[in-house]
Short mmCIF file of C-alpha atoms in Angstrom, two decimals:
data_model
loop_
_atom_site.label_atom_id
_atom_site.label_comp_id
_atom_site.label_asym_id
_atom_site.label_seq_id
_atom_site.Cartn_x
_atom_site.Cartn_y
_atom_site.Cartn_z
CA MET A 1 147.60 81.99 95.36
CA ASP A 2 146.57 78.39 95.83
CA THR A 3 143.56 79.48 97.84
CA ALA A 4 142.44 81.86 95.10
CA LYS A 5 142.78 79.14 92.49
CA LYS A 6 140.90 76.72 94.66
CA GLY A 7 138.28 79.41 95.21
CA PHE A 8 137.89 79.96 91.48
CA GLN A 9 137.75 76.23 90.84
CA GLY A 10 135.13 75.91 93.54
CA PHE A 11 133.19 78.75 91.94
CA LEU A 12 133.23 77.00 88.57
CA GLN A 13 132.33 73.66 90.15
CA ARG A 14 129.27 75.20 91.81
CA ASN A 15 128.15 77.42 88.97
CA TRP A 16 129.34 75.99 85.64
CA LEU A 17 125.96 74.55 84.66
CA VAL A 18 123.99 77.74 85.19
CA ILE A 19 126.71 79.76 83.43
CA VAL A 20 126.71 77.36 80.44
CA THR A 21 122.90 77.54 80.35
CA GLY A 22 123.07 81.34 80.35
CA LEU A 23 125.69 81.40 77.58
CA VAL A 24 123.72 78.94 75.43
CA THR A 25 120.43 80.79 76.03
CA GLY A 26 122.03 84.12 75.12
CA ALA A 27 123.69 82.66 72.03
CA ALA A 28 120.41 80.99 71.06
CA ALA A 29 118.61 84.34 71.29
CA VAL A 30 121.12 86.01 68.96
CA ILE A 31 121.04 83.07 66.52
CA LEU A 32 117.23 83.02 66.44
CA SER A 33 117.16 86.76 65.68
CA ALA A 34 119.70 86.15 62.90
CA LEU A 35 117.45 83.38 61.56
CA GLY A 36 114.42 85.62 61.38
CA ASN A 37 113.00 86.29 64.84
CA PRO A 38 112.49 89.98 65.72
CA PRO A 39 115.56 91.97 66.80
CA ASN A 40 116.39 91.77 70.52
CA MET A 41 113.59 89.18 70.68
CA GLY A 42 115.28 85.91 69.76
CA PHE A 43 113.63 84.61 72.87
CA CYS A 44 110.83 86.23 74.85
CA ILE A 45 108.51 84.06 76.86
CA ALA A 46 105.88 86.78 77.35
CA CYS A 47 105.95 87.97 73.72
CA PHE A 48 105.82 84.45 72.32
CA GLU A 49 102.96 83.40 74.59
CA ARG A 50 101.22 86.59 73.47
CA ASP A 51 101.80 85.50 69.86
CA ILE A 52 100.31 82.08 70.69
CA SER A 53 97.33 83.82 72.33
CA GLY A 54 96.87 85.72 69.07
CA ALA A 55 97.30 82.59 66.94
CA LEU A 56 94.50 80.98 68.95
CA ARG A 57 92.41 84.13 68.21
CA PHE A 58 92.09 85.05 71.90
CA HIS A 59 93.02 88.57 70.76
CA GLY A 60 92.82 90.22 67.37
CA ALA A 61 96.08 92.16 67.18
CA ALA A 62 97.15 91.19 63.65
CA PRO A 63 100.88 91.96 64.05
CA VAL A 64 101.36 89.52 66.96
CA GLN A 65 99.80 86.20 65.98
CA TYR A 66 101.95 83.11 65.49
CA PHE A 67 102.09 79.74 67.22
CA ARG A 68 105.69 80.08 68.37
CA PRO A 69 107.70 76.83 68.26
CA GLU A 70 110.09 78.21 70.91
CA ILE A 71 107.47 77.87 73.67
CA VAL A 72 106.72 74.29 72.62
CA GLY A 73 110.44 73.48 72.45
CA ILE A 74 111.24 74.81 75.93
CA VAL A 75 108.45 72.72 77.45
CA LEU A 76 109.36 69.57 75.51
CA GLY A 77 113.05 70.00 76.37
CA ALA A 78 112.13 70.28 80.05
CA VAL A 79 109.82 67.24 79.85
CA GLY A 80 112.52 65.13 78.19
CA MET A 81 115.27 66.10 80.60
CA ALA A 82 113.02 65.69 83.63
CA PHE A 83 112.16 62.15 82.49
CA ILE A 84 115.81 61.29 81.78
CA LYS A 85 116.88 62.54 85.20
CA LYS A 86 113.86 60.95 86.91
CA GLU A 87 112.69 64.34 88.15
CA TRP A 88 109.38 64.35 86.31
CA LYS A 89 106.68 64.50 88.92
CA PRO A 90 102.98 65.35 88.48
CA GLN A 91 102.12 67.88 91.18
CA GLY A 92 99.48 70.53 91.71
CA GLY A 93 96.86 72.10 93.92
CA SER A 94 98.78 75.07 95.30
CA SER A 95 96.26 77.96 94.99
CA PRO A 96 95.70 77.47 91.25
CA PHE A 97 93.29 80.39 90.72
CA THR A 98 95.54 82.82 92.57
CA ARG A 99 98.38 81.63 90.35
CA PHE A 100 96.22 82.15 87.24
CA MET A 101 95.52 85.75 88.31
CA LEU A 102 99.19 86.36 89.08
CA GLY A 103 100.01 85.01 85.62
CA MET A 104 97.59 87.49 84.04
CA LEU A 105 99.05 90.41 86.00
CA VAL A 106 102.64 89.45 85.18
CA MET A 107 101.76 89.29 81.47
CA ILE A 108 99.97 92.65 81.54
CA GLY A 109 103.04 94.22 83.20
CA ALA A 110 105.41 92.50 80.76
CA LEU A 111 103.48 93.79 77.75
CA VAL A 112 103.57 97.35 79.11
CA PHE A 113 107.36 97.02 79.23
CA LEU A 114 107.47 94.88 76.06
CA GLY A 115 109.18 91.76 77.31
CA CYS A 116 109.50 89.17 80.04
CA PRO A 117 112.57 89.18 82.30
CA LEU A 118 114.41 87.03 79.74
CA ARG A 119 113.82 89.54 76.94
CA MET A 120 114.71 92.36 79.35
CA VAL A 121 118.13 90.73 79.77
CA ILE A 122 118.41 90.18 76.00
CA ARG A 123 117.48 93.83 75.37
CA ILE A 124 120.15 94.93 77.86
CA GLY A 125 122.64 92.81 75.90
CA GLY A 126 121.58 94.67 72.74
CA GLY A 127 122.38 98.02 74.39
CA ASP A 128 118.77 99.05 75.06
CA VAL A 129 118.89 101.49 78.00
CA ASN A 130 115.08 101.34 78.37
CA ALA A 131 115.59 97.74 79.50
CA LEU A 132 117.98 98.94 82.23
CA ILE A 133 115.12 101.06 83.56
CA GLY A 134 112.99 97.93 83.33
CA LEU A 135 115.64 96.07 85.33
CA VAL A 136 115.45 98.68 88.10
CA GLY A 137 111.68 98.17 88.20
CA PHE A 138 112.11 94.39 88.18
CA ILE A 139 114.49 94.54 91.16
CA VAL A 140 112.18 96.91 93.04
CA GLY A 141 109.25 94.54 92.39
CA ILE A 142 111.24 91.56 93.65
CA VAL A 143 112.35 93.41 96.79
CA ILE A 144 108.70 94.31 97.49
CA GLY A 145 107.76 90.66 96.94
CA THR A 146 110.37 89.41 99.41
CA PHE A 147 108.60 91.18 102.30
CA PRO A 148 105.50 88.96 102.27
CA LEU A 149 107.83 85.96 101.92
CA ARG A 150 109.71 86.99 105.06
CA PHE A 151 106.43 87.38 106.93
CA GLY A 152 105.20 83.89 106.06
CA PHE A 153 103.56 84.23 102.63
CA SER A 154 102.75 80.93 100.98
CA LEU A 155 100.38 79.75 98.27
CA ASN A 156 100.07 76.47 100.20
CA ARG A 157 101.47 73.07 99.41
CA ALA A 158 101.19 71.26 96.09
CA TYR A 159 100.32 67.58 96.24
CA ARG A 160 101.07 64.59 94.11
CA GLN A 161 98.69 64.20 91.15
CA ASN A 162 98.22 61.42 88.66
CA ALA A 163 100.34 61.26 85.52
CA ALA A 164 97.50 62.48 83.28
CA GLU A 165 97.37 65.80 85.17
CA GLY A 166 101.10 66.33 84.70
CA LEU A 167 101.15 65.30 81.03
CA PHE A 168 98.05 67.20 79.94
CA PHE A 169 99.81 70.52 79.37
CA PRO A 170 102.82 69.36 77.32
CA ILE A 171 100.67 67.04 75.20
CA LEU A 172 98.08 69.78 74.57
CA LEU A 173 100.84 72.17 73.56
CA ALA A 174 102.40 69.61 71.21
CA VAL A 175 99.02 68.80 69.59
CA LEU A 176 98.19 72.50 69.12
CA PHE A 177 101.62 73.00 67.57
CA VAL A 178 100.96 70.23 65.02
CA LEU A 179 97.51 71.70 64.31
CA SER A 180 99.14 75.09 63.70
CA PHE A 181 100.45 73.73 60.39
CA ILE A 182 96.90 73.41 59.02
CA PRO A 183 96.46 76.47 56.79
CA ASN A 184 94.13 79.18 58.14
CA LEU A 185 93.14 77.23 61.25
CA PHE A 186 95.14 79.55 63.50
CA ALA A 187 95.79 83.23 62.86
CA LYS A 188 99.24 84.09 61.52
CA SER A 189 100.75 87.57 61.21
CA THR A 190 101.78 88.81 57.80
CA GLU A 191 103.38 91.98 59.18
CA GLY A 192 104.85 93.15 62.47
CA PRO A 193 106.83 91.15 65.05
CA GLY A 194 104.60 88.07 64.69
CA SER A 195 105.56 87.79 61.02
CA MET A 196 109.27 87.71 61.87
CA GLN A 197 109.95 84.03 62.30
CA ALA A 198 113.01 81.83 62.42
CA TYR A 199 112.65 78.51 60.56
CA TRP A 200 110.23 76.54 62.71
CA TYR A 201 112.46 73.47 62.97
CA ALA A 202 115.49 75.57 63.99
CA ALA A 203 113.39 77.42 66.57
CA LEU A 204 111.98 74.16 67.93
CA LEU A 205 115.35 72.37 68.15
CA ILE A 206 117.19 75.31 69.71
CA ALA A 207 114.38 75.76 72.25
CA ILE A 208 114.46 72.06 73.16
CA VAL A 209 118.16 72.40 74.02
CA VAL A 210 117.51 75.57 76.03
CA GLY A 211 114.54 73.97 77.81
CA ALA A 212 116.59 70.90 78.73
CA LEU A 213 119.45 73.04 80.06
CA CYS A 214 117.06 75.28 82.00
CA GLN A 215 115.53 72.20 83.61
CA ARG A 216 118.97 71.03 84.78
CA SER A 217 120.25 74.41 85.93
CA ARG A 218 116.93 75.83 87.31
CA LEU A 219 117.76 79.11 85.55
CA CYS A 220 115.30 81.77 86.68
CA MET A 221 115.55 85.53 86.29
CA ALA A 222 113.32 86.36 89.26
CA GLY A 223 114.91 83.65 91.41
CA GLY A 224 118.34 85.12 90.72
CA VAL A 225 117.57 88.55 92.11
CA ARG A 226 115.38 87.12 94.90
CA ASP A 227 118.06 84.70 96.14
CA ALA A 228 120.69 87.45 96.00
CA VAL A 229 118.47 89.75 98.10
CA MET A 230 117.21 87.13 100.58
CA PHE A 231 120.06 84.65 100.93
CA LYS A 232 123.08 86.46 99.44
CA ASP A 233 123.14 83.49 97.05
CA PHE A 234 124.31 84.71 93.63
CA HIS A 235 124.19 81.32 91.90
CA LEU A 236 121.33 82.16 89.50
CA VAL A 237 122.57 85.71 88.95
CA TYR A 238 125.63 84.22 87.23
CA GLY A 239 123.27 82.66 84.66
CA PHE A 240 121.62 86.05 84.25
CA LEU A 241 125.02 87.70 83.63
CA ALA A 242 126.09 84.91 81.26
CA ILE A 243 123.05 85.62 79.06
CA ILE A 244 123.99 89.30 78.88
CA ALA A 245 127.62 88.44 78.06
CA ALA A 246 126.65 86.06 75.26
CA VAL A 247 124.11 88.50 73.81
CA VAL A 248 126.57 91.43 73.89
CA VAL A 249 129.23 89.37 72.10
CA GLY A 250 126.69 88.01 69.60
CA ASN A 251 125.36 91.49 68.82
CA LEU A 252 128.89 92.88 68.42
CA ILE A 253 129.70 90.06 65.97
CA ARG A 254 126.48 90.70 64.03
CA GLY A 255 126.92 94.48 64.17
CA THR A 256 123.52 94.85 65.85
CA PHE A 257 124.69 96.28 69.18
CA LYS A 258 123.22 99.75 69.62
CA PHE A 259 123.57 101.63 72.90
CA GLY A 260 120.89 104.14 73.87
CA MET A 261 117.20 104.71 74.45
CA GLU A 262 115.91 106.00 71.13
CA GLY A 263 115.13 103.80 68.14
CA GLN A 264 115.56 100.46 69.92
CA PRO A 265 113.76 97.56 68.23
CA ILE A 266 110.27 96.79 69.56
CA ALA A 267 110.72 99.04 72.57
CA HIS A 268 109.41 102.41 73.72
CA THR A 269 111.01 105.20 75.71
CA GLU A 270 108.26 105.86 78.27
CA SER A 271 110.49 105.26 81.26
CA LEU A 272 107.79 105.48 83.93
CA TYR A 273 105.85 102.68 82.24
CA ASN A 274 108.95 100.59 81.56
CA PHE A 275 109.64 100.86 85.27
CA LEU A 276 106.10 100.24 86.55
CA GLY A 277 105.47 97.35 84.14
CA MET A 278 108.52 95.50 85.41
CA VAL A 279 107.68 96.23 89.08
CA VAL A 280 104.49 94.24 88.47
CA VAL A 281 106.47 91.48 86.74
CA GLY A 282 109.05 91.26 89.55
CA TRP A 283 106.53 91.31 92.38
CA GLY A 284 104.21 88.82 90.68
CA SER A 285 107.07 86.48 89.74
CA VAL A 286 108.35 86.33 93.31
CA LEU A 287 104.88 85.40 94.57
CA LEU A 288 104.66 82.73 91.85
CA GLY A 289 108.09 81.36 92.81
CA GLY A 290 109.63 81.93 89.39
CA CYS A 291 109.74 84.01 86.21
CA PRO A 292 107.74 83.13 83.06
CA LEU A 293 110.63 81.02 81.70
CA ARG A 294 110.79 79.03 84.93
CA GLN A 295 107.00 78.52 84.89
CA LEU A 296 107.28 76.90 81.45
CA VAL A 297 110.04 74.58 82.66
CA LEU A 298 108.12 73.64 85.82
CA ALA A 299 105.01 72.96 83.72
CA GLY A 300 107.19 70.60 81.68
CA GLU A 301 108.33 68.87 84.88
CA GLY A 302 104.70 67.97 85.60
CA ASN A 303 103.67 70.92 87.76
CA SER A 304 100.06 71.68 86.81
CA ASP A 305 100.03 74.86 88.93
CA SER A 306 102.65 76.22 86.54
CA ALA A 307 100.57 75.01 83.58
CA VAL A 308 97.64 77.02 84.98
CA THR A 309 99.99 79.99 85.36
CA VAL A 310 101.05 79.71 81.70
CA PHE A 311 97.40 79.86 80.69
CA GLY A 312 97.10 82.89 82.97
CA PHE A 313 99.90 84.47 80.90
CA ILE A 314 98.02 83.63 77.68
CA ALA A 315 94.76 85.07 79.06
CA GLY A 316 96.63 88.14 80.30
CA ALA A 317 98.00 88.71 76.79
CA ALA A 318 94.47 88.60 75.39
CA VAL A 319 93.27 91.14 77.98
CA SER A 320 96.27 93.36 77.22
CA HIS A 321 95.59 93.52 73.51
CA ASN A 322 91.79 93.53 73.68
CA PHE A 323 91.76 96.51 76.07
CA GLY A 324 94.64 98.55 74.64
CA LEU A 325 97.03 97.90 77.52
CA ALA A 326 99.91 96.46 75.51
CA SER A 327 102.64 98.83 74.38
CA SER A 328 104.17 98.95 70.92
CA GLY A 329 107.29 100.46 69.43
CA THR A 330 105.49 103.81 69.24
CA GLY A 331 104.59 103.99 72.94
CA ILE A 332 102.18 102.70 75.54
CA GLY A 333 98.71 101.41 74.66
CA ALA A 334 95.67 103.62 74.13
CA GLY A 335 93.73 101.95 76.96
CA PRO A 336 93.65 102.84 80.68
CA VAL A 337 97.21 101.56 81.26
CA LEU A 338 97.97 103.53 84.41
CA TRP A 339 94.68 102.59 86.07
CA VAL A 340 95.17 98.92 85.28
CA LEU A 341 98.71 99.03 86.68
CA ILE A 342 97.38 100.66 89.86
CA ALA A 343 94.68 97.99 90.08
CA GLY A 344 97.43 95.40 89.53
CA PHE A 345 99.40 96.76 92.50
CA VAL A 346 96.28 96.64 94.68
CA ILE A 347 95.61 93.01 93.68
CA LEU A 348 99.27 92.07 94.25
CA ALA A 349 99.15 93.72 97.68
CA LEU A 350 95.94 91.85 98.57
CA ILE A 351 97.35 88.50 97.40
CA SER A 352 100.57 89.23 99.34
CA VAL A 353 98.80 90.08 102.59
CA LEU A 354 95.91 87.59 102.49
CA ASN A 355 98.24 84.62 101.98
CA ILE A 356 100.47 85.29 104.97
CA LYS A 357 100.17 82.32 107.30
CA ARG A 358 100.58 82.49 111.02
CA ARG A 359 103.85 80.93 112.03
CA ALA A 360 103.60 77.69 113.96
CA MET B 1 112.46 68.84 111.60
CA VAL B 2 111.42 71.11 108.73
CA ASP B 3 108.78 69.68 106.39
CA ALA B 4 108.97 71.66 103.15
CA ARG B 5 107.35 69.10 100.88
CA GLY B 6 105.05 70.57 98.25
CA LEU B 7 106.20 74.14 98.84
CA SER B 8 107.37 76.20 95.88
CA CYS B 9 110.55 78.25 95.69
CA PRO B 10 111.94 79.76 97.84
CA MET B 11 109.86 78.50 100.79
CA PRO B 12 111.96 75.37 101.55
CA VAL B 13 115.26 77.23 101.90
CA LEU B 14 113.46 80.11 103.63
CA LEU B 15 112.07 77.77 106.31
CA VAL B 16 115.55 76.32 106.84
CA GLN B 17 117.06 79.80 107.06
CA ARG B 18 114.44 80.80 109.63
CA GLU B 19 115.12 77.74 111.77
CA VAL B 20 118.90 78.19 111.59
CA LYS B 21 118.72 81.89 112.51
CA LYS B 22 116.26 81.32 115.35
CA ASN B 23 117.61 78.20 117.06
CA HIS B 24 121.14 77.71 115.69
CA PRO B 25 120.69 73.90 115.78
CA ASP B 26 123.72 71.61 115.65
CA SER B 27 121.72 69.28 113.46
CA LEU B 28 118.53 69.72 111.48
CA GLU B 29 116.42 67.32 109.47
CA VAL B 30 114.62 68.65 106.40
CA MET B 31 112.11 66.92 104.14
CA VAL B 32 111.71 68.20 100.57
CA ASP B 33 110.30 66.69 97.40
CA ASN B 34 112.29 68.23 94.57
CA MET B 35 115.91 68.59 93.52
CA THR B 36 115.69 72.37 93.16
CA ALA B 37 115.02 72.65 96.90
CA VAL B 38 117.83 70.16 97.61
CA GLY B 39 120.25 72.35 95.61
CA ASN B 40 119.10 75.58 97.26
CA ILE B 41 119.28 74.18 100.79
CA THR B 42 122.66 72.56 100.13
CA ARG B 43 124.12 75.90 98.99
CA PHE B 44 122.57 77.75 101.95
CA ALA B 45 123.75 75.10 104.44
CA ALA B 46 127.30 75.29 103.06
CA SER B 47 127.26 79.07 103.52
CA GLN B 48 126.35 78.49 107.19
CA HIS B 49 129.10 75.85 107.60
CA TYR B 50 126.77 72.88 107.85
CA GLU B 51 127.53 69.50 106.31
CA VAL B 52 124.66 68.04 104.36
CA LYS B 53 123.66 64.45 103.79
CA THR B 54 120.78 63.76 101.42
CA GLU B 55 118.99 60.47 100.96
CA GLU B 56 116.10 59.74 98.63
CA VAL B 57 113.07 57.98 100.08
CA ASP B 58 110.16 57.17 97.75
CA GLY B 59 110.78 60.16 95.48
CA GLU B 60 111.24 62.51 98.43
CA PHE B 61 114.46 63.72 99.98
CA ARG B 62 115.52 63.56 103.62
CA MET B 63 118.29 66.08 104.22
CA THR B 64 120.37 66.05 107.38
CA LEU B 65 122.29 69.22 108.18
CA SER B 66 124.98 68.93 110.84
CA LYS B 67 127.87 70.99 112.19
#
């Protein structure tokens, strides 16, 4: 009896921070949807970076253009917490172009599925069975990605940079966010998901809290599954599960929980593509060392490789929409989606194999 | 000695795991440069019944694993 109690106390001692972060992130997602963000999309790193890409007119998809305060908030929260905890460190130089390409591929896969791993978890919490199929793909992608890791894959070391390199990204993001208030400078959706917006100050403040917590807890969707597979370390998975728990409860309270595949908000039922899109996301995220949410937090901590990756996501979103690769609620895009996914797998395989180092 | 400075997740803990599985050392010194790696390696070391001491040196971390 005592041992079990001690075991549970030990469990809480080791995992409370990541569980609290998951609960807060899940609750934040439900609250942001209640405040105006799209349903089952209170938070979505891929979708919101896609909206920013549209706001900057990198693509012309009118329904998905808005300079999302949530992305700015997560980065600023991470910057602030990293400074407070003396963990802010400008670093970079670890295969930046390869990371940019991986960022593009991950975004293209995420927009076929319609969501990053964080939104996948939020969709699961809303009862969306299509997202469970996405989860299977995500896990398969991560398992594939662990093989090159086991054989010595590495994108090489990052090295210390000067402070300007580490601060460039968060300052640029903050300046662009301020500029986004100038009327008609950036594009802004008047219909579709991009027009569904929580109050900007609420979105910014909530995201700052989430970003700060994610910096402390290192919450990462891809890392959770990867560590469980490779090290039998379930620490980050508990954060993953906490998000689902909070979102389920929040949706039940709001009366927005709907179990099934049909008629889910901003989702499609093409299971093969939901699966394949998330295989790309899982595989690419493992090679990058973290999911899109984690890349934002690392960029906030001063990692310019992650900043490059975030711009890879933004470029990938533009490619997705400009070439008809992004899905919508009515189905997959009109472009050559399957061919691009196949090309994506070939590129991921090449990056995986060509970066395996001989063991010393 | 495992030098995992500058390596992104999960390479630091992976290198430690590889060394532990291959050589079963009674003690192992690991150099990392971020707290995420410190946390990951500490959890892995505990699962393998190692005790861990971590000291910070000029913004980097010297971890000593011992049985």
